């Protein structure tokens, strides 16, 4: 089965980095894998396959060879640890992470699921420049680094004799490539394939859920991320557009050509979105927009349809293994009448078991869904059950 994602131009590095780096500055599908109720049980049961040599061609086109599944991974890339943990069923192979990832681990539920993730050594900050000495001290079998930010962030690692996998990011296809890479690196190819099959099934299910509600057209959606000068937004090349369209909406900024463009109050008023979604990468809340008199005429503000994006094992805005939950959340935001059929809270429970072998509680689910921040927004009571 293939994902019927809307066609779009891959995002530029600047677009992705502004979304990712800002964090540092400031299941039905469960049956596919026969998910266990305990992370410890799953970890011991999903033993690595026998060691055998293999070669990966990374996303910069470079071939990197290994004697067998790796044991120690250091990664400067912010979203990769949660995806590695999902593919592996554990956190035990991650020895180094980005500073922004550490912040997310400490603020979100991932640090509760994997307490060791809150103490992991950091090897890079928001600029992704690695501390080679620190990396060497961790003795990783492989280092994950961005493939398209220039040789200066990869060459020092390779010059030190380290094996580096270069990755690119920003689309569903790229994210699925990561899942395949991680399955190969960790000796979990069958599990990686099962995760991809689950994502494809969820894609089909969400599209089927929203299709009957599109007869009157797609609602206008605006995504906003706080910046020093106000807000930036996501354009047509951003993953935001992928899940907005999948959920039955239309990104009002899709046609903007700039990367992560600054958005003025006048432009927000001109677009007059029906729904505004606030990034999980900053502290802005719906109450901030409701209190802003200059935005009072905007339909989303007037109708109290401003929502903070959830924070699960990772932030749900960009591609990650929890993206199918973002698709369902966005679908219910746009079409609250599907709440009973969507069953998002149960999907969160089964997905956390599927990905992390973790039995998430009702209170933790409230935390993921940002019930406190979104409680005064229209129809959010539908996420209570």
Short mmCIF file of C-alpha atoms in Angstrom, two decimals:
data_model
loop_
_atom_site.label_atom_id
_atom_site.label_comp_id
_atom_site.label_asym_id
_atom_site.label_seq_id
_atom_site.Cartn_x
_atom_site.Cartn_y
_atom_site.Cartn_z
CA UNK A 1 0.00 0.00 0.00
CA UNK A 2 1.31 3.47 -0.75
CA UNK A 3 0.54 6.75 0.93
CA UNK A 4 -1.56 9.00 -1.27
CA UNK A 5 0.08 12.19 -0.06
CA UNK A 6 -0.52 15.47 -1.84
CA UNK A 7 2.29 16.29 -4.21
CA UNK A 8 4.49 19.15 -3.08
CA UNK A 9 8.00 20.50 -3.45
CA UNK A 10 10.33 19.24 -0.69
CA UNK A 11 10.95 21.92 1.96
CA UNK A 12 14.19 23.80 2.02
CA UNK A 13 16.69 23.35 4.84
CA UNK A 14 15.94 26.85 6.14
CA UNK A 15 12.23 26.05 6.45
CA UNK A 16 12.91 22.91 8.46
CA UNK A 17 15.59 24.43 10.66
CA UNK A 18 13.47 27.39 11.65
CA UNK A 19 10.87 24.93 12.86
CA UNK A 20 13.30 22.62 14.59
CA UNK A 21 15.94 24.98 15.92
CA UNK A 22 13.40 27.26 17.61
CA UNK A 23 12.85 24.63 20.26
CA UNK A 24 16.44 25.00 21.41
CA UNK A 25 16.23 28.73 21.56
CA UNK A 26 13.40 29.25 23.66
CA UNK A 27 -4.65 1.64 16.45
CA UNK A 28 -6.26 -0.06 15.45
CA UNK A 29 -2.72 -0.21 14.15
CA UNK A 30 -1.39 -1.83 17.32
CA UNK A 31 -2.41 -5.25 16.08
CA UNK A 32 0.02 -4.99 13.21
CA UNK A 33 2.93 -5.52 15.55
CA UNK A 34 1.25 -7.53 18.25
CA UNK A 35 2.13 -4.80 20.76
CA UNK A 36 2.94 -5.87 24.31
CA UNK A 37 1.79 -3.98 27.40
CA UNK A 38 5.30 -3.50 28.78
CA UNK A 39 8.36 -1.86 27.23
CA UNK A 40 10.62 -4.32 29.03
CA UNK A 41 8.73 -7.29 27.64
CA UNK A 42 8.88 -5.90 24.10
CA UNK A 43 12.58 -5.03 24.34
CA UNK A 44 13.58 -8.53 25.40
CA UNK A 45 11.25 -10.19 22.91
CA UNK A 46 12.36 -8.07 19.93
CA UNK A 47 15.99 -9.22 19.98
CA UNK A 48 18.23 -8.04 17.18
CA UNK A 49 18.72 -10.32 14.20
CA UNK A 50 22.07 -12.16 13.83
CA UNK A 51 24.88 -9.83 12.81
CA UNK A 52 25.52 -9.59 9.09
CA UNK A 53 27.38 -6.99 7.08
CA UNK A 54 25.37 -4.45 5.12
CA UNK A 55 25.81 -1.15 3.31
CA UNK A 56 23.47 1.87 3.48
CA UNK A 57 23.36 4.60 0.87
CA UNK A 58 22.39 7.69 2.86
CA UNK A 59 20.40 10.71 1.66
CA UNK A 60 23.49 12.47 0.34
CA UNK A 61 24.22 9.44 -1.84
CA UNK A 62 27.16 8.17 0.19
CA UNK A 63 27.59 4.46 0.90
CA UNK A 64 28.36 3.57 4.52
CA UNK A 65 29.18 -0.03 5.48
CA UNK A 66 28.58 -1.86 8.76
CA UNK A 67 29.55 -5.28 10.10
CA UNK A 68 26.07 -5.75 11.58
CA UNK A 69 23.35 -3.94 13.56
CA UNK A 70 24.73 -1.00 15.50
CA UNK A 71 24.77 -0.75 19.29
CA UNK A 72 25.56 2.94 19.92
CA UNK A 73 24.02 5.87 18.01
CA UNK A 74 24.79 9.56 18.43
CA UNK A 75 22.57 12.01 16.58
CA UNK A 76 22.71 15.78 16.09
CA UNK A 77 19.28 15.66 14.43
CA UNK A 78 16.44 16.82 16.66
CA UNK A 79 13.52 14.51 15.72
CA UNK A 80 15.51 11.31 15.21
CA UNK A 81 15.71 9.95 18.80
CA UNK A 82 11.95 9.46 19.17
CA UNK A 83 11.89 7.72 15.79
CA UNK A 84 14.86 5.54 16.68
CA UNK A 85 13.13 4.57 19.92
CA UNK A 86 9.93 3.75 18.03
CA UNK A 87 11.72 1.52 15.53
CA UNK A 88 13.89 -0.09 18.21
CA UNK A 89 11.18 -0.44 20.85
CA UNK A 90 13.67 1.02 23.36
CA UNK A 91 16.04 3.91 24.03
CA UNK A 92 19.00 1.70 24.85
CA UNK A 93 21.05 2.40 21.71
CA UNK A 94 20.98 6.22 21.83
CA UNK A 95 24.08 7.74 23.45
CA UNK A 96 24.10 11.35 22.19
CA UNK A 97 21.43 13.87 21.12
CA UNK A 98 20.81 17.50 20.19
CA UNK A 99 20.29 20.10 22.91
CA UNK A 100 16.79 20.87 21.59
CA UNK A 101 15.88 17.19 21.80
CA UNK A 102 16.95 17.15 25.43
CA UNK A 103 14.66 20.13 26.09
CA UNK A 104 11.71 18.38 24.45
CA UNK A 105 12.45 15.18 26.39
CA UNK A 106 12.37 17.08 29.68
CA UNK A 107 9.22 19.07 28.84
CA UNK A 108 7.14 16.35 27.22
CA UNK A 109 6.08 12.82 27.98
CA UNK A 110 9.03 11.18 26.19
CA UNK A 111 11.16 11.75 29.28
CA UNK A 112 8.57 9.87 31.34
CA UNK A 113 8.40 7.00 28.87
CA UNK A 114 12.20 6.82 28.71
CA UNK A 115 13.65 8.52 31.83
CA UNK A 116 17.20 8.00 30.57
CA UNK A 117 16.43 10.37 27.68
CA UNK A 118 16.41 13.32 30.10
CA UNK A 119 20.07 12.73 30.94
CA UNK A 120 21.50 11.89 27.53
CA UNK A 121 24.73 13.65 26.56
CA UNK A 122 24.25 16.50 24.09
CA UNK A 123 26.53 16.58 21.07
CA UNK A 124 25.21 19.67 19.23
CA UNK A 125 23.00 22.71 19.68
CA UNK A 126 20.59 24.62 17.47
CA UNK A 127 23.30 25.19 14.84
CA UNK A 128 23.86 21.40 14.57
CA UNK A 129 27.63 21.86 14.71
CA UNK A 130 28.90 18.75 16.50
CA UNK A 131 31.27 18.73 19.45
CA UNK A 132 33.61 16.15 17.94
CA UNK A 133 35.50 15.56 21.18
CA UNK A 134 32.26 14.79 23.00
CA UNK A 135 31.10 12.52 20.19
CA UNK A 136 34.40 10.62 20.20
CA UNK A 137 34.10 10.08 23.94
CA UNK A 138 30.74 8.38 23.43
CA UNK A 139 32.30 5.81 21.07
CA UNK A 140 29.28 5.61 18.74
CA UNK A 141 29.02 3.04 15.98
CA UNK A 142 27.33 5.68 13.82
CA UNK A 143 26.52 9.40 13.94
CA UNK A 144 23.37 10.83 12.34
CA UNK A 145 23.77 14.30 10.86
CA UNK A 146 22.00 16.57 8.36
CA UNK A 147 23.02 15.81 4.78
CA UNK A 148 22.30 19.23 3.30
CA UNK A 149 23.78 21.80 5.68
CA UNK A 150 27.27 21.73 4.26
CA UNK A 151 30.45 19.73 4.80
CA UNK A 152 31.41 21.72 7.89
CA UNK A 153 29.02 19.76 10.10
CA UNK A 154 29.90 16.33 8.67
CA UNK A 155 33.54 16.48 7.60
CA UNK A 156 34.98 16.93 11.14
CA UNK A 157 33.15 13.77 12.22
CA UNK A 158 34.35 11.73 9.27
CA UNK A 159 37.88 13.11 9.62
CA UNK A 160 37.86 11.74 13.16
CA UNK A 161 37.15 8.28 11.76
CA UNK A 162 33.46 8.20 12.63
CA UNK A 163 30.80 6.66 10.39
CA UNK A 164 28.18 9.26 9.48
CA UNK A 165 24.73 8.79 7.97
CA UNK A 166 23.55 12.00 6.26
CA UNK A 167 19.79 12.59 6.39
CA UNK A 168 17.34 15.07 4.83
CA UNK A 169 13.90 15.87 6.20
CA UNK A 170 10.56 17.54 5.74
CA UNK A 171 8.20 15.26 3.81
CA UNK A 172 6.31 12.06 4.50
CA UNK A 173 8.51 10.22 2.00
CA UNK A 174 11.72 11.40 3.68
CA UNK A 175 10.39 10.41 7.09
CA UNK A 176 9.50 6.94 5.83
CA UNK A 177 13.01 6.63 4.41
CA UNK A 178 14.34 7.32 7.91
CA UNK A 179 12.20 4.54 9.35
CA UNK A 180 13.68 2.15 6.80
CA UNK A 181 17.23 3.32 7.55
CA UNK A 182 16.74 2.96 11.29
CA UNK A 183 15.31 -0.51 10.88
CA UNK A 184 18.39 -1.51 8.91
CA UNK A 185 20.83 0.06 11.36
CA UNK A 186 19.18 -1.55 14.38
CA UNK A 187 18.45 -4.95 12.86
CA UNK A 188 14.71 -4.24 13.10
CA UNK A 189 13.72 -4.25 9.43
CA UNK A 190 10.55 -6.26 9.97
CA UNK A 191 9.37 -3.89 12.68
CA UNK A 192 10.19 -0.86 10.51
CA UNK A 193 8.14 -2.32 7.66
CA UNK A 194 5.24 -2.93 10.03
CA UNK A 195 5.36 0.68 11.23
CA UNK A 196 5.23 1.93 7.66
CA UNK A 197 2.27 -0.35 6.90
CA UNK A 198 0.51 1.08 9.95
CA UNK A 199 1.16 4.66 8.77
CA UNK A 200 -0.22 3.87 5.32
CA UNK A 201 -3.33 2.30 6.84
CA UNK A 202 -3.85 5.36 9.04
CA UNK A 203 -3.46 7.65 6.03
CA UNK A 204 -6.26 5.78 4.26
CA UNK A 205 -8.45 5.73 7.38
CA UNK A 206 -8.16 9.48 8.04
CA UNK A 207 -8.92 10.39 4.44
CA UNK A 208 -12.00 8.16 4.59
CA UNK A 209 -13.09 9.84 7.85
CA UNK A 210 -12.99 13.37 6.45
CA UNK A 211 -14.13 12.76 2.87
CA UNK A 212 -17.89 13.01 3.60
CA UNK A 213 -17.32 16.40 5.25
CA UNK A 214 -15.68 18.07 2.26
CA UNK A 215 -18.83 18.70 0.25
CA UNK A 216 -18.86 22.35 1.32
CA UNK A 217 -15.16 22.80 0.54
CA UNK A 218 -12.00 22.83 2.60
CA UNK A 219 -11.66 25.09 5.63
CA UNK A 220 -8.98 27.77 5.62
CA UNK A 221 -6.18 26.92 8.06
CA UNK A 222 -3.26 29.09 9.19
CA UNK A 223 -0.26 27.70 11.08
CA UNK A 224 1.68 30.18 13.21
CA UNK A 225 5.02 29.88 14.98
CA UNK A 226 6.24 32.60 17.31
CA UNK A 227 9.30 34.60 16.27
CA UNK A 228 11.15 37.61 17.62
CA UNK A 229 9.06 39.87 15.37
CA UNK A 230 5.69 38.20 15.80
CA UNK A 231 4.87 35.09 13.81
CA UNK A 232 6.14 33.05 10.89
CA UNK A 233 4.04 30.53 8.99
CA UNK A 234 4.35 27.35 6.92
CA UNK A 235 4.10 27.36 3.13
CA UNK A 236 3.10 24.79 0.54
CA UNK A 237 6.42 22.95 0.74
CA UNK A 238 6.13 22.41 4.50
CA UNK A 239 4.87 19.21 6.16
CA UNK A 240 2.15 21.34 7.72
CA UNK A 241 0.49 21.47 4.30
CA UNK A 242 0.65 17.67 4.06
CA UNK A 243 -1.31 17.07 7.24
CA UNK A 244 -3.59 20.07 6.72
CA UNK A 245 -4.73 18.72 3.36
CA UNK A 246 -4.89 15.13 4.59
CA UNK A 247 -7.21 16.31 7.39
CA UNK A 248 -9.45 18.12 4.93
CA UNK A 249 -8.20 21.69 5.24
CA UNK A 250 -6.43 24.23 3.04
CA UNK A 251 -3.27 26.03 4.10
CA UNK A 252 -3.93 29.71 3.34
CA UNK A 253 -0.16 30.33 3.10
CA UNK A 254 0.49 27.47 0.67
CA UNK A 255 1.21 29.83 -2.21
CA UNK A 256 3.76 31.98 -0.40
CA UNK A 257 7.19 31.55 -1.98
CA UNK A 258 9.46 32.63 0.90
CA UNK A 259 10.84 30.16 3.45
CA UNK A 260 9.14 30.39 6.87
CA UNK A 261 7.80 33.85 5.96
CA UNK A 262 7.10 36.51 8.55
CA UNK A 263 3.38 37.13 8.89
CA UNK A 264 1.96 40.54 9.78
CA UNK A 265 -1.29 41.21 11.60
CA UNK A 266 -2.61 42.75 8.37
CA UNK A 267 -1.86 39.56 6.45
CA UNK A 268 -3.59 37.39 9.05
CA UNK A 269 -6.65 39.63 8.80
CA UNK A 270 -6.54 39.48 4.99
CA UNK A 271 -6.33 35.68 4.98
CA UNK A 272 -9.12 35.50 7.59
CA UNK A 273 -8.51 31.81 8.43
CA UNK A 274 -11.30 29.72 9.90
CA UNK A 275 -8.79 27.78 12.06
CA UNK A 276 -5.43 28.83 13.50
CA UNK A 277 -2.95 26.21 14.74
CA UNK A 278 -0.11 27.31 17.01
CA UNK A 279 3.27 25.57 16.80
CA UNK A 280 4.43 23.16 19.49
CA UNK A 281 7.91 24.73 19.26
CA UNK A 282 7.11 27.83 21.34
CA UNK A 283 5.07 29.07 24.28
CA UNK A 284 2.31 30.92 22.43
CA UNK A 285 -1.17 29.84 23.52
CA UNK A 286 -4.69 30.35 22.13
CA UNK A 287 -5.38 32.78 24.98
CA UNK A 288 -2.69 35.09 23.59
CA UNK A 289 -4.56 35.45 20.30
CA UNK A 290 -7.96 35.76 21.97
CA UNK A 291 -6.59 38.65 24.04
CA UNK A 292 -5.07 40.43 21.02
CA UNK A 293 -7.58 43.13 20.06
CA UNK A 294 -5.87 43.68 16.71
CA UNK A 295 -6.93 40.14 15.70
CA UNK A 296 -10.49 40.36 16.99
CA UNK A 297 -11.99 40.47 13.48
CA UNK A 298 -10.26 37.25 12.34
CA UNK A 299 -12.81 34.48 11.98
CA UNK A 300 -10.74 31.88 13.86
CA UNK A 301 -10.28 34.25 16.79
CA UNK A 302 -13.89 35.40 16.74
CA UNK A 303 -15.14 31.79 16.68
CA UNK A 304 -12.51 30.68 19.21
CA UNK A 305 -10.97 28.16 16.84
CA UNK A 306 -7.33 28.67 17.78
CA UNK A 307 -5.49 25.55 19.01
CA UNK A 308 -2.07 24.61 20.37
CA UNK A 309 -0.47 21.67 18.55
CA UNK A 310 0.08 18.61 20.81
CA UNK A 311 3.41 17.48 22.22
CA UNK A 312 3.70 13.72 22.48
CA UNK A 313 6.87 11.67 22.39
CA UNK A 314 7.92 14.42 20.01
CA UNK A 315 6.32 17.62 18.74
CA UNK A 316 3.55 16.74 16.30
CA UNK A 317 4.08 19.61 13.79
CA UNK A 318 6.97 18.02 11.79
CA UNK A 319 7.20 14.44 10.50
CA UNK A 320 7.70 11.78 13.17
CA UNK A 321 6.45 8.30 14.01
CA UNK A 322 3.49 9.85 15.85
CA UNK A 323 2.39 11.76 12.74
CA UNK A 324 -0.72 9.58 12.25
CA UNK A 325 -1.95 11.00 15.57
CA UNK A 326 -1.42 14.53 14.24
CA UNK A 327 -3.47 13.64 11.18
CA UNK A 328 -6.35 12.48 13.38
CA UNK A 329 -6.05 15.47 15.73
CA UNK A 330 -6.13 17.95 12.83
CA UNK A 331 -9.06 16.10 11.26
CA UNK A 332 -11.08 16.41 14.48
CA UNK A 333 -10.14 20.08 14.87
CA UNK A 334 -11.53 20.76 11.40
CA UNK A 335 -14.46 18.35 11.69
CA UNK A 336 -15.44 18.05 15.38
CA UNK A 337 -18.43 15.94 14.41
CA UNK A 338 -16.12 12.96 13.74
CA UNK A 339 -15.02 12.79 17.41
CA UNK A 340 -17.00 9.63 18.16
CA UNK A 341 -15.64 7.79 15.12
CA UNK A 342 -12.13 9.21 15.42
CA UNK A 343 -11.46 7.81 18.90
CA UNK A 344 -8.27 9.82 19.25
CA UNK A 345 -7.68 9.14 22.93
CA UNK A 346 -7.78 5.39 22.33
CA UNK A 347 -5.55 5.87 19.29
CA UNK A 348 -3.02 7.69 21.46
CA UNK A 349 -3.08 4.82 23.95
CA UNK A 350 -2.62 2.13 21.32
CA UNK A 351 0.01 4.15 19.46
CA UNK A 352 2.15 4.72 22.55
CA UNK A 353 1.97 0.99 23.22
CA UNK A 354 2.79 0.26 19.59
CA UNK A 355 5.72 2.67 19.32
CA UNK A 356 7.17 2.70 22.82
CA UNK A 357 5.62 -0.22 24.70
CA UNK A 358 4.19 2.33 27.15
CA UNK A 359 0.78 2.33 28.83
CA UNK A 360 -0.11 6.01 28.74
CA UNK A 361 -2.56 7.19 31.40
CA UNK A 362 -5.63 9.37 30.94
CA UNK A 363 -3.89 12.27 32.70
CA UNK A 364 -0.84 11.92 30.45
CA UNK A 365 -3.10 11.86 27.41
CA UNK A 366 -4.61 15.15 28.62
CA UNK A 367 -1.06 16.53 28.79
CA UNK A 368 -0.23 15.39 25.25
CA UNK A 369 -3.43 16.98 23.92
CA UNK A 370 -2.75 20.25 25.78
CA UNK A 371 -6.19 20.22 27.36
CA UNK A 372 -5.26 23.07 29.67
CA UNK A 373 -4.10 25.39 26.88
CA UNK A 374 -6.95 24.45 24.52
CA UNK A 375 -9.81 24.16 26.98
CA UNK A 376 -11.41 27.50 26.03
CA UNK A 377 -11.26 26.82 22.31
CA UNK A 378 -14.35 25.68 20.43
CA UNK A 379 -15.26 21.99 20.49
CA UNK A 380 -12.16 20.95 22.42
CA UNK A 381 -14.36 19.18 24.93
CA UNK A 382 -14.57 16.46 22.26
CA UNK A 383 -11.00 15.48 23.11
CA UNK A 384 -11.92 14.61 26.69
CA UNK A 385 -13.42 11.27 25.70
#
